[in-house]
Amino acid sequence: MRRIERRLFRLNDQMARLREEAALVRAELDRHRLIDEDAQRDAAVGNYIDREEAALTAADVRRFDRSLRSINDRIAGLEEKQARFLEKLDS
């Protein structure tokens, strides 16, 4: 097996792991969004404690969203790298 083929296999493994991680983060993000929606509704009619809780849950949503974007960016970078390797392999 040529070196480029081994690198392609490693890239595929990395992308598979990142896609699994993205699915887990996406599921967690969905849960946090639901929690945040409830917290925002409570904050609209509640007291300062409810508003503090809403701020915390909104921060959680932003953090998970940022994490998911980062993972997706890494996957996109690996896909570009994979395309370059496949071009070399065809040569």
mmCIF file with all atom_site columns, C-alpha atoms in Angstrom:
data_model
loop_
_atom_site.group_PDB
_atom_site.id
_atom_site.type_symbol
_atom_site.label_atom_id
_atom_site.label_alt_id
_atom_site.label_comp_id
_atom_site.label_asym_id
_atom_site.label_entity_id
_atom_site.label_seq_id
_atom_site.pdbx_PDB_ins_code
_atom_site.Cartn_x
_atom_site.Cartn_y
_atom_site.Cartn_z
_atom_site.occupancy
_atom_site.B_iso_or_equiv
_atom_site.pdbx_formal_charge
_atom_site.auth_seq_id
_atom_site.auth_comp_id
_atom_site.auth_asym_id
_atom_site.auth_atom_id
_atom_site.pdbx_PDB_model_num
ATOM 1  C CA . MET A 1 1  ? 0.000   0.000  0.000   1.00 0.00 ? 1  MET A CA 1
ATOM 2  C CA . ARG A 1 2  ? 1.332   3.387  -0.959  1.00 0.00 ? 2  ARG A CA 1
ATOM 3  C CA . ARG A 1 3  ? 1.897   6.170  1.528   1.00 0.00 ? 3  ARG A CA 1
ATOM 4  C CA . ILE A 1 4  ? -0.895  8.309  0.079   1.00 0.00 ? 4  ILE A CA 1
ATOM 5  C CA . GLU A 1 5  ? -3.372  5.457  0.508   1.00 0.00 ? 5  GLU A CA 1
ATOM 6  C CA . ARG A 1 6  ? -2.409  5.065  4.170   1.00 0.00 ? 6  ARG A CA 1
ATOM 7  C CA . ARG A 1 7  ? -2.893  8.797  4.662   1.00 0.00 ? 7  ARG A CA 1
ATOM 8  C CA . LEU A 1 8  ? -6.319  8.590  3.036   1.00 0.00 ? 8  LEU A CA 1
ATOM 9  C CA . PHE A 1 9  ? -7.326  5.798  5.406   1.00 0.00 ? 9  PHE A CA 1
ATOM 10 C CA . ARG A 1 10 ? -6.187  7.874  8.390   1.00 0.00 ? 10 ARG A CA 1
ATOM 11 C CA . LEU A 1 11 ? -8.125  10.880 7.089   1.00 0.00 ? 11 LEU A CA 1
ATOM 12 C CA . ASN A 1 12 ? -11.253 8.762  6.697   1.00 0.00 ? 12 ASN A CA 1
ATOM 13 C CA . ASP A 1 13 ? -10.879 7.495  10.259  1.00 0.00 ? 13 ASP A CA 1
ATOM 14 C CA . GLN A 1 14 ? -10.423 11.030 11.573  1.00 0.00 ? 14 GLN A CA 1
ATOM 15 C CA . MET A 1 15 ? -13.482 12.255 9.690   1.00 0.00 ? 15 MET A CA 1
ATOM 16 C CA . ALA A 1 16 ? -15.576 9.357  10.988  1.00 0.00 ? 16 ALA A CA 1
ATOM 17 C CA . ARG A 1 17 ? -14.555 10.154 14.577  1.00 0.00 ? 17 ARG A CA 1
ATOM 18 C CA . LEU A 1 18 ? -15.293 13.842 14.093  1.00 0.00 ? 18 LEU A CA 1
ATOM 19 C CA . ARG A 1 19 ? -18.700 13.075 12.587  1.00 0.00 ? 19 ARG A CA 1
ATOM 20 C CA . GLU A 1 20 ? -19.543 10.918 15.603  1.00 0.00 ? 20 GLU A CA 1
ATOM 21 C CA . GLU A 1 21 ? -18.406 13.713 17.897  1.00 0.00 ? 21 GLU A CA 1
ATOM 22 C CA . ALA A 1 22 ? -20.469 16.225 15.900  1.00 0.00 ? 22 ALA A CA 1
ATOM 23 C CA . ALA A 1 23 ? -23.568 14.053 16.276  1.00 0.00 ? 23 ALA A CA 1
ATOM 24 C CA . LEU A 1 24 ? -23.089 13.908 20.050  1.00 0.00 ? 24 LEU A CA 1
ATOM 25 C CA . VAL A 1 25 ? -22.480 17.649 20.324  1.00 0.00 ? 25 VAL A CA 1
ATOM 26 C CA . ARG A 1 26 ? -25.512 18.347 18.103  1.00 0.00 ? 26 ARG A CA 1
ATOM 27 C CA . ALA A 1 27 ? -27.718 16.210 20.361  1.00 0.00 ? 27 ALA A CA 1
ATOM 28 C CA . GLU A 1 28 ? -26.389 17.991 23.439  1.00 0.00 ? 28 GLU A CA 1
ATOM 29 C CA . LEU A 1 29 ? -26.932 21.356 21.753  1.00 0.00 ? 29 LEU A CA 1
ATOM 30 C CA . ASP A 1 30 ? -30.542 20.447 21.010  1.00 0.00 ? 30 ASP A CA 1
ATOM 31 C CA . ARG A 1 31 ? -31.096 19.563 24.677  1.00 0.00 ? 31 ARG A CA 1
ATOM 32 C CA . HIS A 1 32 ? -29.521 22.817 25.828  1.00 0.00 ? 32 HIS A CA 1
ATOM 33 C CA . ARG A 1 33 ? -31.637 24.803 23.391  1.00 0.00 ? 33 ARG A CA 1
ATOM 34 C CA . LEU A 1 34 ? -34.786 23.321 24.898  1.00 0.00 ? 34 LEU A CA 1
ATOM 35 C CA . ILE A 1 35 ? -33.575 24.128 28.394  1.00 0.00 ? 35 ILE A CA 1
ATOM 36 C CA . ASP A 1 36 ? -32.652 27.641 27.266  1.00 0.00 ? 36 ASP A CA 1
ATOM 37 C CA . GLU A 1 37 ? -36.083 28.237 25.729  1.00 0.00 ? 37 GLU A CA 1
ATOM 38 C CA . ASP A 1 38 ? -37.717 27.346 29.047  1.00 0.00 ? 38 ASP A CA 1
ATOM 39 C CA . ALA A 1 39 ? -35.265 29.506 30.961  1.00 0.00 ? 39 ALA A CA 1
ATOM 40 C CA . GLN A 1 40 ? -35.876 32.486 28.675  1.00 0.00 ? 40 GLN A CA 1
ATOM 41 C CA . ARG A 1 41 ? -39.643 32.161 29.152  1.00 0.00 ? 41 ARG A CA 1
ATOM 42 C CA . ASP A 1 42 ? -39.189 31.952 32.915  1.00 0.00 ? 42 ASP A CA 1
ATOM 43 C CA . ALA A 1 43 ? -36.898 34.996 32.870  1.00 0.00 ? 43 ALA A CA 1
ATOM 44 C CA . ALA A 1 44 ? -39.507 37.031 31.021  1.00 0.00 ? 44 ALA A CA 1
ATOM 45 C CA . VAL A 1 45 ? -41.968 36.679 33.887  1.00 0.00 ? 45 VAL A CA 1
ATOM 46 C CA . GLY A 1 46 ? -39.672 35.772 36.771  1.00 0.00 ? 46 GLY A CA 1
ATOM 47 C CA . ASN A 1 47 ? -37.234 37.422 39.088  1.00 0.00 ? 47 ASN A CA 1
ATOM 48 C CA . TYR A 1 48 ? -33.493 38.094 38.977  1.00 0.00 ? 48 TYR A CA 1
ATOM 49 C CA . ILE A 1 49 ? -32.649 34.443 39.708  1.00 0.00 ? 49 ILE A CA 1
ATOM 50 C CA . ASP A 1 50 ? -34.593 33.383 36.620  1.00 0.00 ? 50 ASP A CA 1
ATOM 51 C CA . ARG A 1 51 ? -32.747 35.996 34.555  1.00 0.00 ? 51 ARG A CA 1
ATOM 52 C CA . GLU A 1 52 ? -29.383 34.766 35.843  1.00 0.00 ? 52 GLU A CA 1
ATOM 53 C CA . GLU A 1 53 ? -30.346 31.197 34.990  1.00 0.00 ? 53 GLU A CA 1
ATOM 54 C CA . ALA A 1 54 ? -31.406 32.324 31.507  1.00 0.00 ? 54 ALA A CA 1
ATOM 55 C CA . ALA A 1 55 ? -28.033 33.999 30.989  1.00 0.00 ? 55 ALA A CA 1
ATOM 56 C CA . LEU A 1 56 ? -26.251 30.792 32.000  1.00 0.00 ? 56 LEU A CA 1
ATOM 57 C CA . THR A 1 57 ? -28.335 28.592 29.718  1.00 0.00 ? 57 THR A CA 1
ATOM 58 C CA . ALA A 1 58 ? -27.839 31.013 26.801  1.00 0.00 ? 58 ALA A CA 1
ATOM 59 C CA . ALA A 1 59 ? -24.082 30.811 27.398  1.00 0.00 ? 59 ALA A CA 1
ATOM 60 C CA . ASP A 1 60 ? -24.278 27.010 27.291  1.00 0.00 ? 60 ASP A CA 1
ATOM 61 C CA . VAL A 1 61 ? -26.053 27.164 23.944  1.00 0.00 ? 61 VAL A CA 1
ATOM 62 C CA . ARG A 1 62 ? -23.424 29.517 22.533  1.00 0.00 ? 62 ARG A CA 1
ATOM 63 C CA . ARG A 1 63 ? -20.614 27.286 23.800  1.00 0.00 ? 63 ARG A CA 1
ATOM 64 C CA . PHE A 1 64 ? -22.066 24.114 22.264  1.00 0.00 ? 64 PHE A CA 1
ATOM 65 C CA . ASP A 1 65 ? -22.861 25.951 19.032  1.00 0.00 ? 65 ASP A CA 1
ATOM 66 C CA . ARG A 1 66 ? -19.261 27.201 18.838  1.00 0.00 ? 66 ARG A CA 1
ATOM 67 C CA . SER A 1 67 ? -17.998 23.688 19.505  1.00 0.00 ? 67 SER A CA 1
ATOM 68 C CA . LEU A 1 68 ? -20.171 22.231 16.746  1.00 0.00 ? 68 LEU A CA 1
ATOM 69 C CA . ARG A 1 69 ? -18.984 24.876 14.271  1.00 0.00 ? 69 ARG A CA 1
ATOM 70 C CA . SER A 1 70 ? -15.386 24.086 15.166  1.00 0.00 ? 70 SER A CA 1
ATOM 71 C CA . ILE A 1 71 ? -15.886 20.376 14.582  1.00 0.00 ? 71 ILE A CA 1
ATOM 72 C CA . ASN A 1 72 ? -17.627 21.034 11.259  1.00 0.00 ? 72 ASN A CA 1
ATOM 73 C CA . ASP A 1 73 ? -14.772 23.327 10.204  1.00 0.00 ? 73 ASP A CA 1
ATOM 74 C CA . ARG A 1 74 ? -12.244 20.594 11.001  1.00 0.00 ? 74 ARG A CA 1
ATOM 75 C CA . ILE A 1 75 ? -14.279 18.091 8.981   1.00 0.00 ? 75 ILE A CA 1
ATOM 76 C CA . ALA A 1 76 ? -14.388 20.513 6.032   1.00 0.00 ? 76 ALA A CA 1
ATOM 77 C CA . GLY A 1 77 ? -10.619 20.951 6.219   1.00 0.00 ? 77 GLY A CA 1
ATOM 78 C CA . LEU A 1 78 ? -10.085 17.201 6.222   1.00 0.00 ? 78 LEU A CA 1
ATOM 79 C CA . GLU A 1 79 ? -12.457 16.815 3.270   1.00 0.00 ? 79 GLU A CA 1
ATOM 80 C CA . GLU A 1 80 ? -10.394 19.339 1.295   1.00 0.00 ? 80 GLU A CA 1
ATOM 81 C CA . LYS A 1 81 ? -7.244  17.464 2.187   1.00 0.00 ? 81 LYS A CA 1
ATOM 82 C CA . GLN A 1 82 ? -8.892  14.211 1.159   1.00 0.00 ? 82 GLN A CA 1
ATOM 83 C CA . ALA A 1 83 ? -9.827  15.692 -2.228  1.00 0.00 ? 83 ALA A CA 1
ATOM 84 C CA . ARG A 1 84 ? -6.206  16.732 -2.816  1.00 0.00 ? 84 ARG A CA 1
ATOM 85 C CA . PHE A 1 85 ? -4.967  13.250 -1.932  1.00 0.00 ? 85 PHE A CA 1
ATOM 86 C CA . LEU A 1 86 ? -7.527  11.666 -4.229  1.00 0.00 ? 86 LEU A CA 1
ATOM 87 C CA . GLU A 1 87 ? -6.326  13.883 -7.083  1.00 0.00 ? 87 GLU A CA 1
ATOM 88 C CA . LYS A 1 88 ? -2.770  12.736 -6.442  1.00 0.00 ? 88 LYS A CA 1
ATOM 89 C CA . LEU A 1 89 ? -3.908  9.136  -6.270  1.00 0.00 ? 89 LEU A CA 1
ATOM 90 C CA . ASP A 1 90 ? -5.573  9.404  -9.677  1.00 0.00 ? 90 ASP A CA 1
ATOM 91 C CA . SER A 1 91 ? -2.353  10.795 -11.190 1.00 0.00 ? 91 SER A CA 1
#
